[in-house]
Short mmCIF file of C-alpha atoms in Angstrom, two decimals:
data_model
loop_
_atom_site.label_atom_id
_atom_site.label_comp_id
_atom_site.label_asym_id
_atom_site.label_seq_id
_atom_site.Cartn_x
_atom_site.Cartn_y
_atom_site.Cartn_z
CA MET A 189 0.15 0.16 -0.41
CA ALA A 190 0.98 3.58 -0.73
CA ILE A 191 2.05 5.73 2.14
CA ARG A 192 -0.01 8.56 2.26
CA LYS A 193 1.00 12.02 1.69
CA PRO A 194 0.92 14.64 4.78
CA LEU A 195 -1.28 17.49 4.67
CA GLN A 196 1.10 20.18 5.39
CA THR A 197 0.32 23.25 3.55
CA VAL A 198 -2.73 24.71 2.07
CA ILE A 199 -2.54 27.56 -0.75
CA VAL A 200 -5.27 29.76 0.15
CA LYS A 201 -7.15 32.08 -2.71
CA THR A 202 -8.81 34.41 -0.05
CA VAL A 203 -10.12 36.83 -2.81
CA GLY A 204 -9.56 34.81 -5.72
CA SER A 205 -7.52 36.49 -8.64
CA ARG A 206 -9.23 39.97 -7.70
CA CYS A 207 -6.10 42.18 -6.58
CA ASN A 208 -5.17 46.09 -6.25
CA LEU A 209 -2.83 46.65 -8.54
CA GLN A 210 -2.55 44.98 -12.37
CA CYS A 211 1.31 44.12 -12.29
CA ASP A 212 1.92 43.89 -16.03
CA TYR A 213 3.75 39.96 -15.75
CA CYS A 214 0.38 38.76 -13.28
CA PHE A 215 -0.38 35.41 -14.43
CA TYR A 216 -3.18 34.75 -12.03
CA LEU A 217 -5.04 37.46 -13.18
CA LYS A 218 -5.07 35.60 -16.32
CA LYS A 219 -6.74 32.92 -15.71
CA ASP A 220 -10.52 32.53 -16.05
CA LEU A 221 -12.13 29.91 -14.43
CA GLY A 222 -15.52 30.78 -14.20
CA TYR A 223 -16.25 32.80 -11.38
CA SER A 224 -17.98 35.96 -10.49
CA GLU A 225 -16.75 39.09 -9.90
CA GLU A 226 -18.01 39.06 -6.63
CA LYS A 227 -14.19 36.72 -4.91
CA LEU A 228 -14.65 36.52 -1.31
CA MET A 229 -14.72 33.57 0.44
CA ASP A 230 -17.56 33.21 2.03
CA GLU A 231 -18.03 32.32 5.84
CA ALA A 232 -19.11 28.44 5.20
CA THR A 233 -16.37 27.86 2.93
CA LEU A 234 -14.11 29.13 5.18
CA GLU A 235 -15.01 27.07 8.23
CA ILE A 236 -15.05 23.64 6.38
CA PHE A 237 -11.25 24.82 5.53
CA ILE A 238 -10.52 25.46 8.92
CA ARG A 239 -12.31 21.86 10.81
CA GLN A 240 -10.86 20.04 7.14
CA ILE A 241 -7.26 21.34 8.24
CA MET A 242 -7.56 20.65 12.39
CA GLU A 243 -8.90 17.24 11.59
CA GLN A 244 -7.07 16.17 9.07
CA SER A 245 -3.30 17.30 9.25
CA GLY A 246 -1.01 16.35 11.60
CA THR A 247 0.50 18.86 14.01
CA SER A 248 1.52 21.29 12.34
CA PHE A 249 0.34 22.92 9.55
CA GLY A 250 0.87 25.64 6.67
CA ILE A 251 -1.42 27.99 5.67
CA VAL A 252 -0.40 30.38 2.58
CA TRP A 253 -2.86 33.71 2.40
CA GLN A 254 -2.86 34.44 -1.14
CA GLY A 255 -4.91 35.86 -4.27
CA GLY A 256 -4.82 38.12 -5.86
CA GLU A 257 -4.58 40.17 -3.11
CA PRO A 258 -5.10 38.77 0.33
CA SER A 259 -5.56 41.84 2.31
CA LEU A 260 -8.91 42.52 0.36
CA ALA A 261 -10.36 40.27 2.26
CA GLY A 262 -10.27 42.21 5.39
CA ALA A 263 -8.89 42.29 8.98
CA GLY A 264 -12.35 40.75 10.06
CA PHE A 265 -11.36 37.55 7.91
CA PHE A 266 -8.08 37.00 9.45
CA ARG A 267 -10.06 37.39 12.91
CA LYS A 268 -12.43 34.97 12.09
CA ALA A 269 -9.93 32.56 10.76
CA ILE A 270 -8.52 32.54 13.64
CA SER A 271 -11.28 31.81 15.77
CA LEU A 272 -12.27 28.77 13.69
CA MET A 273 -8.59 27.94 14.35
CA GLN A 274 -9.00 28.24 18.11
CA HIS A 275 -12.73 26.59 18.21
CA PHE A 276 -11.91 23.96 15.85
CA GLY A 277 -7.99 23.06 17.11
CA GLU A 278 -9.15 23.06 20.69
CA GLY A 279 -7.55 20.05 22.68
CA LYS A 280 -5.98 18.85 19.51
CA ASN A 281 -2.43 20.73 20.12
CA LYS A 282 -1.59 21.67 16.63
CA ILE A 283 1.06 24.58 15.35
CA ILE A 284 -0.10 26.40 12.19
CA SER A 285 2.00 28.80 10.92
CA ASN A 286 -0.04 31.51 9.37
CA LEU A 287 1.39 32.88 6.10
CA LEU A 288 0.04 36.63 4.09
CA GLN A 289 1.70 37.12 1.34
CA THR A 290 0.42 40.72 -0.37
CA ASN A 291 1.92 43.14 -2.41
CA GLY A 292 1.42 45.47 0.64
CA TYR A 293 -0.37 48.52 -0.94
CA PHE A 294 -2.08 50.24 1.44
CA LEU A 295 -1.74 47.91 4.47
CA SER A 296 -4.36 48.84 6.77
CA GLU A 297 -3.18 49.82 10.95
CA GLU A 298 -6.12 47.19 11.69
CA LEU A 299 -4.77 44.12 9.43
CA ILE A 300 -1.34 45.12 10.73
CA ASN A 301 -2.84 44.37 13.76
CA VAL A 302 -3.74 41.54 13.36
CA LEU A 303 -0.95 40.43 12.07
CA SER A 304 1.69 41.09 15.16
CA GLU A 305 -1.17 39.72 17.24
CA TYR A 306 -0.79 36.61 15.81
CA SER A 307 2.26 36.18 14.68
CA PHE A 308 1.50 35.62 10.76
CA LEU A 309 4.92 35.70 8.66
CA THR A 310 4.62 38.17 6.06
CA GLY A 311 5.82 37.89 2.18
CA LEU A 312 5.69 41.50 0.76
CA SER A 313 5.81 41.16 -3.23
CA LEU A 314 9.16 44.47 -3.74
CA ASP A 315 10.96 44.08 -7.20
CA GLY A 316 13.54 46.41 -5.50
CA PRO A 317 14.31 50.42 -6.60
CA GLU A 318 11.47 52.68 -7.01
CA GLU A 319 12.48 52.55 -10.75
CA ILE A 320 11.94 48.54 -11.38
CA HIS A 321 9.26 48.00 -8.97
CA ASN A 322 7.49 50.92 -10.54
CA ALA A 323 7.44 49.15 -14.42
CA TYR A 324 5.93 46.75 -14.40
CA ARG A 325 3.80 46.61 -10.59
CA LYS A 326 0.82 49.34 -11.05
CA THR A 327 -1.91 50.65 -10.43
CA ALA A 328 -5.01 50.29 -12.44
CA ASN A 329 -4.86 53.69 -13.57
CA ALA A 330 -0.94 52.77 -14.26
CA LYS A 331 0.51 54.86 -11.20
CA GLY A 332 3.80 52.69 -10.07
CA SER A 333 2.90 51.24 -6.10
CA TRP A 334 6.99 51.86 -4.38
CA LYS A 335 5.78 54.95 -2.62
CA GLU A 336 3.31 52.42 -0.30
CA VAL A 337 4.83 50.01 -0.51
CA MET A 338 7.43 50.79 0.98
CA LYS A 339 5.23 52.34 4.08
CA SER A 340 3.81 49.55 4.50
CA TRP A 341 7.25 47.35 4.89
CA GLU A 342 8.13 50.03 7.73
CA LYS A 343 5.04 49.55 9.33
CA LEU A 344 6.15 46.29 9.33
CA GLN A 345 9.11 46.55 10.93
CA GLN A 346 7.75 49.24 13.68
CA LYS A 347 4.97 46.13 14.54
CA GLN A 348 8.54 43.42 14.43
CA ILE A 349 6.53 41.31 12.22
CA ALA A 350 9.27 38.62 10.25
CA THR A 351 9.01 39.74 6.52
CA ASN A 352 10.13 37.40 3.81
CA ILE A 353 10.75 39.64 0.28
CA LEU A 354 9.38 38.50 -3.07
CA SER A 355 11.68 40.21 -5.55
CA CYS A 356 10.00 39.08 -9.21
CA VAL A 357 12.99 39.38 -11.57
CA THR A 358 12.24 40.65 -15.29
CA SER A 359 14.49 41.53 -18.70
CA LEU A 360 14.66 45.57 -16.74
CA ALA A 361 16.23 43.69 -13.57
CA ALA A 362 19.13 41.15 -15.60
CA GLY A 363 21.90 44.11 -15.52
CA GLN A 364 20.75 45.00 -11.90
CA ALA A 365 21.24 42.56 -9.71
CA GLU A 366 24.27 44.40 -8.01
CA HIS A 367 21.84 47.45 -7.56
CA ILE A 368 18.77 44.99 -6.21
CA TYR A 369 21.18 43.44 -3.94
CA HIS A 370 22.25 46.18 -2.06
CA PHE A 371 19.15 47.55 -1.79
CA PHE A 372 16.85 45.38 -0.63
CA LYS A 373 20.46 44.91 2.19
CA ASN A 374 20.30 48.40 2.89
CA HIS A 375 16.99 48.73 3.92
CA GLN A 376 17.53 45.50 6.21
CA MET A 377 15.63 42.84 4.30
CA GLN A 378 17.08 39.90 5.92
CA TRP A 379 14.75 37.42 3.77
CA LEU A 380 15.08 37.65 -0.01
CA GLN A 381 12.87 35.62 -2.77
CA PHE A 382 14.41 36.49 -6.12
CA ILE A 383 11.66 35.17 -8.50
CA PRO A 384 12.39 34.95 -12.50
CA VAL A 385 9.46 36.12 -14.81
CA MET A 386 8.95 33.96 -17.69
CA GLU A 387 5.21 34.95 -19.33
CA LYS A 388 4.07 33.87 -23.10
CA ASN A 389 1.92 35.86 -24.94
CA GLU A 390 -1.25 35.04 -27.50
CA LYS A 391 0.71 33.85 -29.88
CA GLY A 392 2.97 31.99 -27.73
CA GLU A 393 5.75 33.91 -27.96
CA LEU A 394 8.23 35.70 -24.89
CA THR A 395 7.15 38.80 -23.20
CA ASP A 396 8.92 41.31 -23.52
CA PHE A 397 9.39 41.84 -19.64
CA SER A 398 10.52 38.42 -19.07
CA ILE A 399 13.87 37.47 -18.22
CA LYS A 400 16.30 35.07 -20.73
CA ALA A 401 17.88 32.03 -19.46
CA ASP A 402 21.13 34.06 -20.16
CA GLU A 403 20.22 36.70 -17.83
CA TRP A 404 18.79 34.74 -14.97
CA GLY A 405 21.76 32.59 -15.13
CA LYS A 406 24.34 36.35 -15.39
CA PHE A 407 21.89 37.67 -12.33
CA MET A 408 22.44 34.50 -9.86
CA CYS A 409 25.85 34.80 -10.61
CA THR A 410 26.29 38.35 -9.60
CA VAL A 411 24.24 37.54 -6.61
CA PHE A 412 26.15 34.96 -5.76
CA ASP A 413 29.20 37.26 -5.78
CA VAL A 414 27.74 39.68 -3.82
CA TRP A 415 26.60 37.70 -0.90
CA HIS A 416 29.48 35.35 -1.14
CA HIS A 417 31.15 38.61 -0.05
CA ASP A 418 29.27 39.30 3.09
CA PHE A 419 29.43 36.35 3.62
CA ILE A 420 32.91 35.09 4.07
CA THR A 421 33.87 39.15 5.44
CA ARG A 422 30.83 38.46 7.89
CA SER A 423 29.21 41.91 7.01
CA GLU A 424 25.48 40.44 7.81
CA PRO A 425 24.62 38.86 3.69
CA PRO A 426 20.53 38.15 3.82
CA VAL A 427 19.13 34.64 2.97
CA ILE A 428 18.84 34.21 -0.41
CA ARG A 429 16.56 31.27 -1.87
CA PHE A 430 17.40 30.03 -4.25
CA ILE A 431 21.45 30.30 -2.41
CA GLU A 432 19.65 28.45 0.52
CA ASP A 433 18.48 26.13 -2.48
CA ALA A 434 21.89 24.82 -3.79
CA PHE A 435 23.27 24.50 -0.43
CA HIS A 436 20.65 22.03 0.68
CA ALA A 437 21.26 19.67 -2.62
CA HIS A 438 24.98 20.28 -1.87
CA LEU A 439 24.81 18.09 1.49
CA GLY A 440 21.89 15.96 -0.33
CA LEU A 441 19.43 16.82 0.76
CA SER A 442 15.76 18.11 -1.14
CA ALA A 443 15.75 22.05 -1.71
CA PRO A 444 12.72 23.35 0.15
CA GLU A 445 11.48 24.59 -2.01
CA CYS A 446 9.15 22.87 -4.78
CA THR A 447 10.25 23.69 -7.59
CA TYR A 448 14.01 21.69 -7.30
CA MET A 449 11.85 18.87 -5.86
CA GLU A 450 11.79 15.31 -7.59
CA THR A 451 7.92 15.12 -7.76
CA CYS A 452 5.44 17.59 -7.39
CA GLY A 453 2.43 18.07 -5.48
CA ASN A 454 3.19 18.32 -2.55
CA TYR A 455 0.50 20.99 -1.40
CA LEU A 456 -3.08 22.02 -2.75
CA VAL A 457 -4.19 25.08 -3.72
CA LEU A 458 -7.88 26.44 -2.38
CA GLU A 459 -9.45 28.94 -4.36
CA HIS A 460 -11.99 31.29 -2.62
CA ASN A 461 -15.23 29.15 -3.55
CA GLY A 462 -13.78 25.81 -1.98
CA ASP A 463 -12.47 24.37 -5.62
CA VAL A 464 -9.05 23.12 -5.20
CA PHE A 465 -6.31 22.47 -7.05
CA SER A 466 -3.27 20.75 -8.10
CA CYS A 467 -0.11 24.25 -8.57
CA ASP A 468 -0.72 27.44 -8.10
CA TYR A 469 1.60 28.11 -11.16
CA LEU A 470 -1.09 25.34 -13.24
CA VAL A 471 -4.13 26.58 -11.91
CA GLY A 472 -6.23 25.58 -14.53
CA ALA A 473 -9.16 22.81 -15.70
CA THR A 474 -7.16 19.40 -15.89
CA THR A 475 -5.19 20.83 -12.26
CA LYS A 476 -9.03 20.36 -11.26
CA LEU A 477 -9.07 18.07 -7.52
CA GLY A 478 -12.51 18.72 -6.14
CA ASN A 479 -14.50 20.87 -3.48
CA ILE A 480 -14.45 21.00 0.08
CA HIS A 481 -18.05 21.18 0.26
CA HIS A 482 -18.49 17.35 -1.33
CA GLN A 483 -14.14 15.93 -0.72
CA ASN A 484 -12.06 16.23 1.86
CA LEU A 485 -8.54 17.74 1.25
CA ILE A 486 -6.02 14.85 2.29
CA ASP A 487 -8.23 12.46 -0.24
CA MET A 488 -7.58 15.28 -2.85
CA LEU A 489 -3.82 15.44 -1.58
CA ASN A 490 -3.52 11.38 -1.72
CA SER A 491 -6.03 11.04 -5.09
CA PRO A 492 -4.65 9.58 -7.92
CA GLN A 493 -5.29 12.56 -10.42
CA GLN A 494 -2.91 14.24 -7.90
CA ASN A 495 -0.10 11.63 -7.46
CA SER A 496 0.14 11.51 -10.91
CA PHE A 497 0.39 15.38 -11.04
CA GLY A 498 3.61 14.67 -8.87
CA GLU A 499 5.16 11.87 -10.50
CA ASN A 500 4.70 13.23 -14.36
CA LYS A 501 7.39 16.03 -13.00
CA LYS A 502 9.99 13.14 -13.38
CA ASN A 503 8.79 13.48 -17.12
CA ILE A 504 11.67 14.70 -17.61
CA HIS A 505 13.66 15.80 -20.79
CA SER A 506 16.56 13.70 -22.12
CA ASP A 507 19.56 15.82 -21.59
CA CYS A 508 18.64 15.94 -17.67
CA LYS A 509 19.65 12.48 -17.76
CA HIS A 510 22.85 12.39 -18.30
CA CYS A 511 23.53 15.76 -16.28
CA ARG A 512 25.71 16.11 -13.18
CA TRP A 513 22.99 18.72 -11.95
CA LEU A 514 19.53 16.51 -12.31
CA LYS A 515 19.64 15.99 -8.21
CA TYR A 516 19.96 20.01 -8.09
CA CYS A 517 17.01 20.52 -10.03
CA TYR A 518 15.52 17.66 -11.22
CA GLY A 519 14.53 19.26 -14.60
CA GLY A 520 13.21 22.40 -12.79
CA CYS A 521 9.59 23.85 -12.30
CA PRO A 522 7.26 22.27 -15.01
CA LYS A 523 5.41 25.66 -15.95
CA TYR A 524 9.15 26.90 -17.43
CA ARG A 525 9.15 23.65 -19.40
CA ASP A 526 8.46 22.95 -22.98
CA GLN A 527 4.87 21.18 -22.82
CA LEU A 528 6.33 19.17 -25.82
CA THR A 529 9.92 17.77 -25.11
CA GLN A 530 9.94 18.94 -21.51
CA LYS A 531 13.24 20.58 -22.05
CA TYR A 532 13.59 23.31 -18.60
CA TYR A 533 13.85 27.25 -19.48
CA TYR A 534 16.33 28.00 -17.42
CA CYS A 535 18.25 24.72 -16.99
CA GLU A 536 21.50 26.62 -19.20
CA SER A 537 21.17 29.08 -16.11
CA TRP A 538 20.96 26.70 -13.23
CA LYS A 539 23.97 25.38 -15.08
CA MET A 540 25.79 27.79 -15.35
CA PHE A 541 24.90 29.68 -11.93
CA LEU A 542 25.84 25.45 -10.16
CA ASN A 543 29.09 25.84 -11.88
CA TYR A 544 30.76 29.38 -10.87
CA SER A 545 29.48 29.24 -7.25
CA GLU A 546 30.87 25.73 -6.69
CA SER A 547 34.23 26.25 -5.62
CA ARG A 548 32.84 28.61 -2.88
CA PHE A 549 30.47 26.51 -1.90
CA ALA A 550 32.84 23.75 -0.95
CA PRO A 551 34.81 25.29 1.93
CA ILE A 552 31.21 26.45 3.03
CA ILE A 553 30.00 23.18 3.65
CA GLU A 554 32.59 21.54 5.29
CA SER A 555 32.78 24.45 7.76
CA TYR A 556 29.51 23.64 8.04
CA LYS A 557 29.77 20.00 8.36
CA LYS A 558 32.51 20.41 11.05
CA ASN A 559 30.40 22.91 13.11
CA LYS A 560 27.27 21.26 12.87
CA ALA A 561 26.03 17.39 14.21
CA ILE A 562 24.54 15.60 11.51
CA ALA A 563 23.51 12.87 12.90
CA ASP A 564 20.28 13.93 12.05
CA SER A 565 19.90 15.74 8.71
CA THR A 566 16.66 16.39 8.61
CA THR A 567 16.87 18.21 11.42
CA LEU A 568 19.87 20.73 9.36
CA ASP A 569 19.41 24.50 10.55
CA ILE A 570 20.27 26.29 6.97
CA SER A 571 18.82 29.56 7.23
CA GLY A 572 19.94 29.49 11.11
CA TYR A 573 23.44 29.43 9.42
CA PHE A 574 23.40 31.52 6.81
CA ALA A 575 20.68 34.22 8.68
CA GLY A 576 23.49 33.97 11.81
CA ASN A 577 26.74 34.56 9.72
CA LYS A 578 28.61 31.76 11.27
#
């Protein structure tokens, strides 16, 4: 009998694709899922969701409140969610981690108070300095959002709310890696995730704002250069997701990011009306698993459809099978693959970075092994290691 996957994480589209920004590169706004314009998870759906996770998950569980723009649900929605967690979790000894992924555009004081009171980790979308951020992250009337996002950053820090930065890397940002890195570092933004933007137009052609494979590879190498300099000189470098992913792989561990795992399908996506999908990037008719009003989350996570979706990632390009870096990326995210050949668009980017950084990773890895007990590799605190700059 196959081992059932545990229910550990659900990404919740609190308000569907509804958003107070119209970013040029947003892939989710283009999804036509046939939903009404009134997009807000109602109380009945929220209650079913919370009850199911409390009954079906293990001792710990993570909720990523996302959108669209989840802050549009309002502070009252999240207070209600917490109240339901407390109600259905009574006596169950559950640890629930809440993350709000927000564009940071006009966060209310009341919502910030909720994030602080209940220790929400906050993911803030910020592409870097004003001229880079405002190029594509605009309001409906084409105004830049940078100033308001920076105000939100300051408010979050004043409340000492743990905040990660999610930075989308476009063609405009491609040659400005060092500039962007120092912007984040100078603003004490310690936890960074860079996401390459790759979107196609109606003709299936790469958009002008998408970052090309060679550009993304050079971007990662440049970021690694300045990060590595700060690391070895103990200059308090930020913790950067793709560097952490590579470090995990060098140690023979699975990367924390699903992009570089061998299979997909370890989490679920919940829409505002209760519909459940296999993947955040690949929401569509073929990846719909069901609806929580009629089915259980744990059953959908372990359904033949979801298992097949996850295993399909192993269908890699022929070149990957003999690549020395296969266990570092496992053919890359299916979103970034050619659907016919399974060729990973950013394959050369990742190989460029791994080849470039390998020799400088080696002494860091040896130092880490000497200073950490590796009796149980699943407990390695790699994030803490980089954050502590040891």
